[in-house]
XYZ file of C-alpha atoms in Angstrom:
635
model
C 104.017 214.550 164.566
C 105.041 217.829 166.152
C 108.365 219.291 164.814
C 111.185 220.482 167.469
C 110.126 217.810 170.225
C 113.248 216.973 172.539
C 113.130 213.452 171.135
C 116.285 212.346 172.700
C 114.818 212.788 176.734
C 113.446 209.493 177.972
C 109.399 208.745 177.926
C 109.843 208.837 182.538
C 111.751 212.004 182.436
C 108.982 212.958 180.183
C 106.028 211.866 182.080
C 107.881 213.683 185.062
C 107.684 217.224 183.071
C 103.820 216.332 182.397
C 102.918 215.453 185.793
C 104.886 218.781 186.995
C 103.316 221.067 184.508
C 99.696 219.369 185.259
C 100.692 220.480 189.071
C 100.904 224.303 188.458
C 97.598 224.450 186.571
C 96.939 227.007 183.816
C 100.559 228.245 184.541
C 101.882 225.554 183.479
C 100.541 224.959 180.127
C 103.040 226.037 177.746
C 105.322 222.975 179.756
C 102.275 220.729 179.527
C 102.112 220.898 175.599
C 105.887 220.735 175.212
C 105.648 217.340 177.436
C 102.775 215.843 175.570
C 104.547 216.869 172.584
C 107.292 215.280 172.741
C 105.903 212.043 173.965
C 103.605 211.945 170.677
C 107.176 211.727 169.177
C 108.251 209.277 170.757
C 104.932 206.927 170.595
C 105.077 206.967 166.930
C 108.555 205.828 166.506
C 107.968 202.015 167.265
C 106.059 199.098 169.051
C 108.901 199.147 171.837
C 108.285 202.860 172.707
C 104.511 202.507 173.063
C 105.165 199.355 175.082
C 107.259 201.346 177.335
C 104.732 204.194 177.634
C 102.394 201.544 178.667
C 104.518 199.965 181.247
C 104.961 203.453 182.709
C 100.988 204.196 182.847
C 101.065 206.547 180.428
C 97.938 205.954 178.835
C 95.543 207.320 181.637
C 97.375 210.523 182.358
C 97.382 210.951 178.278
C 93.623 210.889 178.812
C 93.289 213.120 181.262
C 95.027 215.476 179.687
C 93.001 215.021 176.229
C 89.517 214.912 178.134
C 91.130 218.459 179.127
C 90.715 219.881 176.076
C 89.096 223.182 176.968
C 91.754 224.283 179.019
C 94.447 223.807 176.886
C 93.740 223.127 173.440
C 97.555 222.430 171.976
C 97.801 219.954 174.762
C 94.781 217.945 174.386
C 95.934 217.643 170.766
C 99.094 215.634 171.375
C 97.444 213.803 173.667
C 95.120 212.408 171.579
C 97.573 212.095 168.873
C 99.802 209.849 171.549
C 96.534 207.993 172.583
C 96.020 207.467 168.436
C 99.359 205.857 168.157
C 99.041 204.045 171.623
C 96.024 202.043 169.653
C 98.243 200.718 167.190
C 99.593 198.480 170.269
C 98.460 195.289 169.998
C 98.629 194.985 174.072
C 96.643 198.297 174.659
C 93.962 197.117 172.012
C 93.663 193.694 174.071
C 92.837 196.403 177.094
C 90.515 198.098 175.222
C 88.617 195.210 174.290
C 87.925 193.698 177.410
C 86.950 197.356 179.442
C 83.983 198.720 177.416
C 83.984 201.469 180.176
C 87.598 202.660 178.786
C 86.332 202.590 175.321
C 83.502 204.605 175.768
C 85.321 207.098 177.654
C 87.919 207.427 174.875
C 84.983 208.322 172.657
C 83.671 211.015 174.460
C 86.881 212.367 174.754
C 87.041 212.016 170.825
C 83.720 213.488 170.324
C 84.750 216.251 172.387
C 86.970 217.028 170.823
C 85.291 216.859 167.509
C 82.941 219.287 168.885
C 85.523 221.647 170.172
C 86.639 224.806 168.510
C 90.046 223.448 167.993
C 90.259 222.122 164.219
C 94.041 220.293 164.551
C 92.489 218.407 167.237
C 90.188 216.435 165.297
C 91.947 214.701 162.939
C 93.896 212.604 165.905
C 90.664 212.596 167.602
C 88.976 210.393 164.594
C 92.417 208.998 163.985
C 91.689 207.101 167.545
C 88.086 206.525 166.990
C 89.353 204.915 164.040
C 91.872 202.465 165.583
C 89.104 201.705 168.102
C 86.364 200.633 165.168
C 89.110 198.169 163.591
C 88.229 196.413 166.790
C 84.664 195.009 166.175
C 83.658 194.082 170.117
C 84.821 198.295 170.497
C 82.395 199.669 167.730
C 78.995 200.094 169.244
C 80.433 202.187 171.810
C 81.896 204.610 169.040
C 77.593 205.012 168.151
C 77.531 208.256 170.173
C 79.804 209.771 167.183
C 77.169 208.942 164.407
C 75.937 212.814 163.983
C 79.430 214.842 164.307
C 81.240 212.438 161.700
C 77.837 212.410 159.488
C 78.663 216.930 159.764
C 82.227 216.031 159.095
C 81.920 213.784 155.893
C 78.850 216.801 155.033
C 81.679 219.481 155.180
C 79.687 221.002 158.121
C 81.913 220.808 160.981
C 85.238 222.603 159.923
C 88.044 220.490 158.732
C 91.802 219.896 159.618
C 94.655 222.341 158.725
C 94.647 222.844 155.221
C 93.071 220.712 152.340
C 95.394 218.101 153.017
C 94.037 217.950 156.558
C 90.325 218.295 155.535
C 91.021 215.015 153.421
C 92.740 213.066 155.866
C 90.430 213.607 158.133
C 87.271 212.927 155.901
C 89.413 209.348 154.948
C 89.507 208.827 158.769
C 86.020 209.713 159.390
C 84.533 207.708 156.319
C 86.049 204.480 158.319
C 84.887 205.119 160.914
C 81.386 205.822 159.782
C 81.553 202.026 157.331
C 82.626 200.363 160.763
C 79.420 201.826 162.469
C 77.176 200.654 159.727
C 79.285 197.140 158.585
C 77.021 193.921 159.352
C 77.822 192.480 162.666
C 77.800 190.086 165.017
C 78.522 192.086 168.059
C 75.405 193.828 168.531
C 71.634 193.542 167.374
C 71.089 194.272 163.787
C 68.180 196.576 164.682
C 70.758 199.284 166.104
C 73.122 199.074 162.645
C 69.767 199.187 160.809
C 69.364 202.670 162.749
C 72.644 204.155 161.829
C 71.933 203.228 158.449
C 68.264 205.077 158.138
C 70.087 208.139 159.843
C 72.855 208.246 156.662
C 70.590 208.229 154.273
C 68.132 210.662 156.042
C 70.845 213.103 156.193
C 72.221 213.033 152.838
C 75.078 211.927 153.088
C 75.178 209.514 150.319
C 75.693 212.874 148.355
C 78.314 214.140 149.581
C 80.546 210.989 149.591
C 79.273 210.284 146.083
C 80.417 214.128 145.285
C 84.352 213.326 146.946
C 85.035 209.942 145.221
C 85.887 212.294 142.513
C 90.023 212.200 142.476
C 89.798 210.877 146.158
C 92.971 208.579 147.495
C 92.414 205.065 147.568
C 91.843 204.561 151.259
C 89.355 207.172 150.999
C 87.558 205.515 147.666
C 87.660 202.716 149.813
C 86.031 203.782 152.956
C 83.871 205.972 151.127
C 82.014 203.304 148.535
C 82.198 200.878 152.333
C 79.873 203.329 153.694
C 77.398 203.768 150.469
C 77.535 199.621 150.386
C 76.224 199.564 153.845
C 73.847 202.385 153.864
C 72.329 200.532 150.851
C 71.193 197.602 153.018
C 68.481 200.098 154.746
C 65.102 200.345 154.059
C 63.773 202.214 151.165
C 67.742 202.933 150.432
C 67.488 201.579 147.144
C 64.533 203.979 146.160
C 65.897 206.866 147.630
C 68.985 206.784 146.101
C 67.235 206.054 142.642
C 65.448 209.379 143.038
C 69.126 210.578 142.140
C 69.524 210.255 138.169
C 73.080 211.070 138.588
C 74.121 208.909 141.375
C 74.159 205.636 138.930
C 76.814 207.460 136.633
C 78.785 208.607 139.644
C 79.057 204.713 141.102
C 79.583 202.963 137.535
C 82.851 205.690 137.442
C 84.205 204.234 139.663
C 83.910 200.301 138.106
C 85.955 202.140 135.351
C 88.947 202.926 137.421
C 90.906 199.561 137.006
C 93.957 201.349 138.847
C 96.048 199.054 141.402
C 94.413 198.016 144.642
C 90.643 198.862 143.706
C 89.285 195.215 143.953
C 87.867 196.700 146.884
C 86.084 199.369 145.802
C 84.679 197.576 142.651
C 83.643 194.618 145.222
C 81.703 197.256 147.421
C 80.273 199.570 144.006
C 78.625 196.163 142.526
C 77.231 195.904 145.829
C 75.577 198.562 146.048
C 74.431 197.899 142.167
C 73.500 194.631 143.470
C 70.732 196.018 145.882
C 70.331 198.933 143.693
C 68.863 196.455 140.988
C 65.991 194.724 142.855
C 63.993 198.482 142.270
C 62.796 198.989 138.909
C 63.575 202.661 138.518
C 66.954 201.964 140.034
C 67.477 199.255 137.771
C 66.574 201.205 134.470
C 68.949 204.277 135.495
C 71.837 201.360 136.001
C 70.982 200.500 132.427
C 71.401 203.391 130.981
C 74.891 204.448 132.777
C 76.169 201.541 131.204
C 76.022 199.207 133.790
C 76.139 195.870 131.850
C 79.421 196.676 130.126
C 80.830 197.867 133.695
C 80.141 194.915 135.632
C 81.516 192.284 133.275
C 84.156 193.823 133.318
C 84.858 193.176 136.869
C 83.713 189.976 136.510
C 86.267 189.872 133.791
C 88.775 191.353 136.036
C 87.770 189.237 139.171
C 87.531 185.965 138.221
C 90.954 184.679 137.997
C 91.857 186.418 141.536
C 88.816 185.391 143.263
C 89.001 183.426 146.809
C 86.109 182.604 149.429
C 86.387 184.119 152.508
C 84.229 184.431 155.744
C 85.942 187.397 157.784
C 84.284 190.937 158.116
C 83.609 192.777 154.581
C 86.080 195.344 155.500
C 88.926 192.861 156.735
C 88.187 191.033 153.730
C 88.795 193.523 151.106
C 92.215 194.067 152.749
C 93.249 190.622 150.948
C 93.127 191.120 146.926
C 91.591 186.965 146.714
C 88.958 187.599 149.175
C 88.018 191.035 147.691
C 87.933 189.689 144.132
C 85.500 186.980 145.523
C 83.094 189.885 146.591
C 83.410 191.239 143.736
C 82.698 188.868 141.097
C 79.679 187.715 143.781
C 78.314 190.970 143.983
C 78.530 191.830 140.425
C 77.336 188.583 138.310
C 74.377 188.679 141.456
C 73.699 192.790 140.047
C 73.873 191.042 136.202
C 71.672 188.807 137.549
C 68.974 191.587 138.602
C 69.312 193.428 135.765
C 69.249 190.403 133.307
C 65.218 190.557 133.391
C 65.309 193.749 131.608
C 65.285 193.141 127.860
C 67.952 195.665 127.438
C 70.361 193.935 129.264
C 69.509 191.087 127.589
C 70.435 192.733 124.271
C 73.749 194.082 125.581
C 74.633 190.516 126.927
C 74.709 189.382 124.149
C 76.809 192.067 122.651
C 79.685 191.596 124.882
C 81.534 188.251 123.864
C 84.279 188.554 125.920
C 81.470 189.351 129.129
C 79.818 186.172 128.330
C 83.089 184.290 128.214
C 83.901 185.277 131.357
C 80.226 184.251 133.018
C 80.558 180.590 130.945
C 83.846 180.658 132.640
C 82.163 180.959 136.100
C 79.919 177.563 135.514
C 83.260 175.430 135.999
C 82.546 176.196 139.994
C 83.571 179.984 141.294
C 83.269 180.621 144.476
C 80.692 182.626 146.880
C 78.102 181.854 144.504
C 78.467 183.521 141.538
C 78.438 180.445 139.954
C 74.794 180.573 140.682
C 74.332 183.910 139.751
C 76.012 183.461 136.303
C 74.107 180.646 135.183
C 71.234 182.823 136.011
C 72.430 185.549 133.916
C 72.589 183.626 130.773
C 69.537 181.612 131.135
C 67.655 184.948 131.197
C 70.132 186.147 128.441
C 69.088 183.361 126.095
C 65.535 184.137 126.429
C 66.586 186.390 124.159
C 66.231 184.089 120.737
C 68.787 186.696 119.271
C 71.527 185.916 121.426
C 71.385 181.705 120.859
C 74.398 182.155 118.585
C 76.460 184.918 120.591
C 75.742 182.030 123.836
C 76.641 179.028 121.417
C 80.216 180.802 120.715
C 80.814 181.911 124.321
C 80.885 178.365 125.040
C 77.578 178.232 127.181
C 75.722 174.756 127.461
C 73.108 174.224 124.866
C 69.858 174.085 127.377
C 70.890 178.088 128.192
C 72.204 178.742 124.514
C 69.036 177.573 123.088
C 66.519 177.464 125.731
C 63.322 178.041 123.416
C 63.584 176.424 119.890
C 63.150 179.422 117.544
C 59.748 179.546 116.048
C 61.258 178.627 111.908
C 62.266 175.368 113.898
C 59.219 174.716 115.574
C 57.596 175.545 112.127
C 59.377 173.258 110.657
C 59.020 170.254 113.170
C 55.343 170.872 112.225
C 55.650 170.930 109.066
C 57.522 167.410 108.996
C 54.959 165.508 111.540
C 52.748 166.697 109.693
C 53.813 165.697 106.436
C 54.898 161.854 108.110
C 51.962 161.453 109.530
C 49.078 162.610 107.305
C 46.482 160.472 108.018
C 46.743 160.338 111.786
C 46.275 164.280 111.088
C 42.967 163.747 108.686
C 41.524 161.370 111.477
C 42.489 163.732 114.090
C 39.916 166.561 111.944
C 37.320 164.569 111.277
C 37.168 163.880 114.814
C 38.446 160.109 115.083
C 40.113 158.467 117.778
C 44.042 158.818 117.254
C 45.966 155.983 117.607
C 48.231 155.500 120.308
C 51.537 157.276 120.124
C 54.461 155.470 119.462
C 56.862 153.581 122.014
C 60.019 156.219 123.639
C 63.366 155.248 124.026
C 63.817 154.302 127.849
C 67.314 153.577 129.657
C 69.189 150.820 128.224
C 68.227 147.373 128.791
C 64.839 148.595 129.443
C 61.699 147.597 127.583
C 59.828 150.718 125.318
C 57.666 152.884 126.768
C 54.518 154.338 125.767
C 53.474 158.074 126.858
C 49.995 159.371 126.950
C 49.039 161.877 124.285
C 49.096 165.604 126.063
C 48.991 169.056 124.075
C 51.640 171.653 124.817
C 50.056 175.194 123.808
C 51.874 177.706 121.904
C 53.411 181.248 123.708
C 51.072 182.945 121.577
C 48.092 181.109 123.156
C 49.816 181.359 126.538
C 49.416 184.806 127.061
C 45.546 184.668 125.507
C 44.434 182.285 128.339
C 41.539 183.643 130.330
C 42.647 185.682 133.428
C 46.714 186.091 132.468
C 47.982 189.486 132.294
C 49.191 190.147 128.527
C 52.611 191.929 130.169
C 54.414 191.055 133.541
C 53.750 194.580 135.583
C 57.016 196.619 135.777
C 56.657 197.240 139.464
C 57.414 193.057 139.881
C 60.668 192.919 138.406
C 63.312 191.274 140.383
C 60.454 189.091 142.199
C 61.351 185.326 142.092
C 59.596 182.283 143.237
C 61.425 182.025 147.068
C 60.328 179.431 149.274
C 57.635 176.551 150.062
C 56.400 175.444 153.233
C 55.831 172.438 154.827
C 54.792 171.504 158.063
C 56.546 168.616 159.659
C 55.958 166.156 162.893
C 59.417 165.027 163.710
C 62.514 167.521 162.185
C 64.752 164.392 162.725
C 63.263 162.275 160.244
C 62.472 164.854 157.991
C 66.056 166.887 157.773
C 67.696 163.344 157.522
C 65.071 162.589 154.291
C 65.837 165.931 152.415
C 69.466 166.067 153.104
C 70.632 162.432 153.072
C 68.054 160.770 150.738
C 67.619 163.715 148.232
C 70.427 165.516 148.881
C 69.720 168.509 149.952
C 71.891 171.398 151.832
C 70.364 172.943 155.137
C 70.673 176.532 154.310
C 69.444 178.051 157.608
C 67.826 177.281 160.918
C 65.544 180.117 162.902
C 63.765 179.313 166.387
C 61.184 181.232 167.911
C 61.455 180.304 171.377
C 58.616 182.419 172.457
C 56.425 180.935 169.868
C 58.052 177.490 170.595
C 58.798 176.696 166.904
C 61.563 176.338 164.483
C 62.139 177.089 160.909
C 64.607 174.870 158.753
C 65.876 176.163 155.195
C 66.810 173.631 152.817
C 68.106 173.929 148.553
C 70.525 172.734 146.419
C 73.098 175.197 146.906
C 76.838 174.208 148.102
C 77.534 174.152 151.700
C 80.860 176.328 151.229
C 78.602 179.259 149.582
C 76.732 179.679 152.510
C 77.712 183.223 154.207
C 79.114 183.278 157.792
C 77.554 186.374 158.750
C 73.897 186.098 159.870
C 72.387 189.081 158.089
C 74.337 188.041 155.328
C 73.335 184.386 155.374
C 69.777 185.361 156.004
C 70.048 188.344 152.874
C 71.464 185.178 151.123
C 69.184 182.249 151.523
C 66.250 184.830 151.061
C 67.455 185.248 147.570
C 67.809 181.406 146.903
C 65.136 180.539 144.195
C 63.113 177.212 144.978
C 63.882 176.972 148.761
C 62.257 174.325 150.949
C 61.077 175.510 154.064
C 60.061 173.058 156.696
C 58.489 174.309 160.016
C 58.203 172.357 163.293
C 55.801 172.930 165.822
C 57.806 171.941 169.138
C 56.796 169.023 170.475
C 54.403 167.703 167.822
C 56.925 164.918 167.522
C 55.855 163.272 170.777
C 52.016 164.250 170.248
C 50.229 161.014 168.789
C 47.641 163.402 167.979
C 49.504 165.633 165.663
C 49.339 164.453 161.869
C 49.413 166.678 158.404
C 47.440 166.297 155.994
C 49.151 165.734 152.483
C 46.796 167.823 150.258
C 46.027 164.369 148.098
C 43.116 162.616 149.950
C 39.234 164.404 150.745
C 39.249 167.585 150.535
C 41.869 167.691 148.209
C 44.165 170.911 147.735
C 47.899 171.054 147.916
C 49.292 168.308 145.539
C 53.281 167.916 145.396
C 56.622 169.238 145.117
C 58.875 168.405 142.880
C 62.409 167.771 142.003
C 64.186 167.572 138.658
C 67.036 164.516 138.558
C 69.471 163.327 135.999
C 67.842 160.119 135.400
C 64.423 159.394 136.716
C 64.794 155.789 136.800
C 68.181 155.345 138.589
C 67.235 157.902 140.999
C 64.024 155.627 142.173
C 66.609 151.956 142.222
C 68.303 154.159 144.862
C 65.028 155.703 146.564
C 63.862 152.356 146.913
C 67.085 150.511 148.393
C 66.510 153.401 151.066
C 63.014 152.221 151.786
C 61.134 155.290 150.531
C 57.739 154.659 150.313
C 56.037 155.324 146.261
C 53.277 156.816 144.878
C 53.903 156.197 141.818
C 56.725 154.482 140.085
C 58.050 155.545 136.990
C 56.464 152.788 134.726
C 53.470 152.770 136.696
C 50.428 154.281 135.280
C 49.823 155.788 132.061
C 52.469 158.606 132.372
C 55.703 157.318 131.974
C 59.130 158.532 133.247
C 58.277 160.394 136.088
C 57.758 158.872 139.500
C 55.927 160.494 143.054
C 57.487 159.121 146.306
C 56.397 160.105 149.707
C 58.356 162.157 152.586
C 58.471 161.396 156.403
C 54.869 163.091 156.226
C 53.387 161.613 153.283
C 54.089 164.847 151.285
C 53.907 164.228 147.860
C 57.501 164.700 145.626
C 57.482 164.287 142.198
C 60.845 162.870 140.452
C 60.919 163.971 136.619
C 63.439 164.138 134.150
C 63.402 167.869 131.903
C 64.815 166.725 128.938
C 62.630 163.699 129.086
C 59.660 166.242 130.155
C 60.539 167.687 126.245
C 58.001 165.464 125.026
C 55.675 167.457 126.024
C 56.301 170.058 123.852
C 56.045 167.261 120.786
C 52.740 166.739 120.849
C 51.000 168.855 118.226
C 48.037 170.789 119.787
């Protein structure tokens, strides 16, 4: 705000002076600043002076005056300083939204003025273009902007008065720039995809990375917004990783557990979310310490944590909501890095870490429940950590997923030594006698299982055509999706969702193509994103997704049938689905009608059933603990 304004002359008298001075031209410019001066005084005292500015028309002739720029520099920056505080009206930004024309006007008088040889006149200038981005229907007008505040943030295109300036204005600019590149609903994803691929080609990344540094908190903020979104580009995650240092600069920032930077740690373990999925990427995290880093925000988020379904940056404003990104995005960036045996090994060095991800299985929200149980399962695989797991409080399937080898050993040893002469008959090539009756569900008669051998890892990895070593290049690759191809979507959503439970994750149609996609898994209905490229980024990272496809149409075509895989020529067999208890999930699946295959005494293999879908798709029903017999049988 200018000093020495004649504050105490009402905003008409004012407007009078400005309209006067505007009259005589270049003469009157000197009376022109003064006017537009001391209106910018006036605009930032309260709601009820920019209300009356407003009511007096104001707004345009502030315009004019900024769009003037050339002509008088002093007075085009109060104007835009008064048009800055005008947008914190709530009436003016209702205006704004609905007259796109206005909007993009204002930003060309902002870039001009970004562009101009006057350097106090930027920092209102990106002031206003940063009121306008808050609005998201306003923000694709502001695209225009993309290269000047790209120079500004790069140090290229001078500054404000004094450091202090240069910062505020680089805080200004860096929210504007995460507004441009935030997911969004009000324009095509291709043209935020665009902005993104021109950050990173210019470098940017760099320099915000080199001003976190001692930066405020609203700069921090806006700053690690703008890496977090520039991440979500193409190739962003291998650029960046050709930058050894950039992993310690972002995992500095995770160690800052100063007030009010939820936010920032939500949008850092973003970015070391999609930083993860590249090998290189992954290893650097590694070794800046990321595992340590990121349960401690988990640590730190979990008892804050709140879902939410607003904008990423209006989210982060509320300390719940950001915490819920946060603990999200950083058991998720666990979760990549968890299939490096490193991280493994430092898992299970951190007791209090894998406290807090045991403490995530109880249900926390935007699905980092999911991601934590997939952190320890791959953290168990680790036979060393069974113990560190087993104190932490983890269930015993992910404490002890493998049986050590000394106990397999010894379960040998002792068949082997209780059943001797089933063994000698076994060598000298006799036939062995059936194996004994299994426990079934109470009130049940015994069953009897047919004999199967269960190889051992060592022999698993010695089988003709398997690779000895999984290829470092496919880490972070997971089993997505199956299709199927369905007649009628009716009857088959209604199977998979009300007779087995399923959650319909996501529905695309091709209308050109005239066909539909439909998503389904078990994941909960309340972790699945309101944002479409977040949804989509989401369900594409599910593991074990259904996918059914319908062919429009094909549900009225007698003609149109699919064939199930299991009748000449044979080739696709089944699906299947693990349940609780094999036997009272088929009482129910038959009360429904579904049609069986097999039933779960039928046959010689017993305890697992096959039922049939809408399509006569094959779905196998099995139990995994039950399935542990399997791994009884001595080879």
């Amino acid at each position: 705000m200018p000093s020495g304004a004649p504050e105490t002359l009402p905003l008409q008298a004012l407007l009078e002076q400005l309209g006067a001075a505007q009259a005589r031209g270049a003469a009157g410019g000197a009376q022109l600043a003064a006017a537009v001066a001391a209106v910018w005084a006036q605009v930032l005292q309260s709601d009820a002076k920019r209300d009356e500015l407003l009511k007096l028309g104001g707004a345009p002739r502030l315009l004019a005056v900024a769009e003037a720029g050339d002509a008088d520099a002093a007075a085009a920056h109060a104007a835009a300083g008064c048009l800055a505080g005008l947008a914190l009206h709530p009436r003016w930004l209702a205006e704004l939204t609905g007259s796109g024309a206005l909007v993009s006007r204002l930003a060309a008088c902002c870039l001009a003025l970004l562009r101009g040889r006057h350097d106090r006149s930027r920092l209102p200038a990106c002031q206003l273009l940063l009121a306008l981005s808050r609005q998201p229907a306003c923000v694709a007008r502001l695209a225009p902007c993309l290269p000047v505040l790209l120079e500004l943030l790069a140090g290229g295109a001078g500054g404000g008065p004094g450091w202090a300036g240069r910062r505020e204005l680089a805080t200004a600019a860096a929210g504007v720039l995460a507004a441009l590149l935030e997911p969004s609903e009000w324009e095509p994803q291709e043209a935020r995809q665009a902005r993104r691929a021109a950050c990173l080609a210019s470098g940017v990344t760099q320099g915000l990375l080199a001003q976190l540094p001692g930066a405020s908190g609203a700069m921090r903020l806006a700053a690690a917004a703008c890496l977090r979104f520039v991440a979500l580009a193409p190739g962003a995650a291998d650029a960046l990783a050709g930058d050894p240092g950039a992993a310690r600069q972002l995992l500095a920032l995770l160690g800052d557990a100063g007030g009010g930077q939820l936010g920032v740690h939500a949008l850092v373990s973003g970015m070391c979310f999609e930083l993860s999925v590249v090998p290189r990427a992954a290893q650097q995290l590694l070794a800046a310490g990321a595992v340590p880093a990121l349960l401690a925000v988990v640590g730190a988020a979990a008892s804050a944590a709140a879902p939410g379904s607003r904008p990423v940056l209006e989210l982060l404003r509320d300390a719940g909501a950001a915490a819920g990104i946060a603990l999200a995005n950083a058991s998720g960036a666990l979760h990549h890095l968890s299939f490096l045996d490193g991280a493994k090994a430092e898992l299970g060095a951190h007791a209090d870490g894998l406290s807090a991800l045991v403490g995530l299985l109880a249900g926390a929200p935007g699905g980092a429940c999911d991601n934590a149980r997939r952190v320890l399962w791959n953290a168990g695989l680790l036979l060393d950590n069974g113990a560190a797991l087993a104190r932490a409080g983890a269930p015993r399937h992910i404490a002890q997923p493998v049986p050590p080898r000394r106990f397999m050993r010894c379960c040998c040893a002792a068949r082997a030594a209780a059943a001797p002469r089933q063994l000698l008959r076994r060598s000298a090539g006799a036939r062995s006698p059936a194996p004994g009756p299994t426990a079934g569900p109470p009130g049940r008669a015994p069953r009897r299982s047919t004999p199967v051998a269960m190889a051992g890892v060592k022999e698993l990895h010695a089988t003709p055509g398997v690779c000895s070593s999984r290829p470092e290049e496919t880490r972070g690759f997971i089993f997505q999706q199956t299709m199927l191809r369905v007649k009628d979507p009716v009857k088959s959503l209604d199977f998979y969702t009300r007779v087995l439970g399923m959650t319909l994750l996501a529905k695309l149609d091709f209308k050109e193509m005239s066909f539909s996609l439909f998503f389904l898994g078990y994941e909960a209905p309340e972790d699945i994103p309101e944002d479409p490229a977040e949804r989509a980024r989401w369900m594409f990272s599910r593991p074990a997704v259904l996918e059914l496809t319908h062919n429009w149409g094909s549900e009225a075509d007698d003609s149109v049938s699919y064939h199930s895989g299991n009748a000449d020529p044979r080739g696709f067999g089944h699906i299947g689905l693990a349940v609780p208890d094999v036997y009272a999930a088929c009482e129910r699946f038959e009360k429904l009608g579904v049609p069986f295959v097999k039933t779960p005494d039928g046959g010689s293999m017993k305890g697992l059933a096959f039922i049939k879908d809408p399509d006569g798709y094959w779905i196998e029903i099995l139990n995994p603990y039950a399935s542990s017999r399997f791994g009884d049988a001595p080879a």
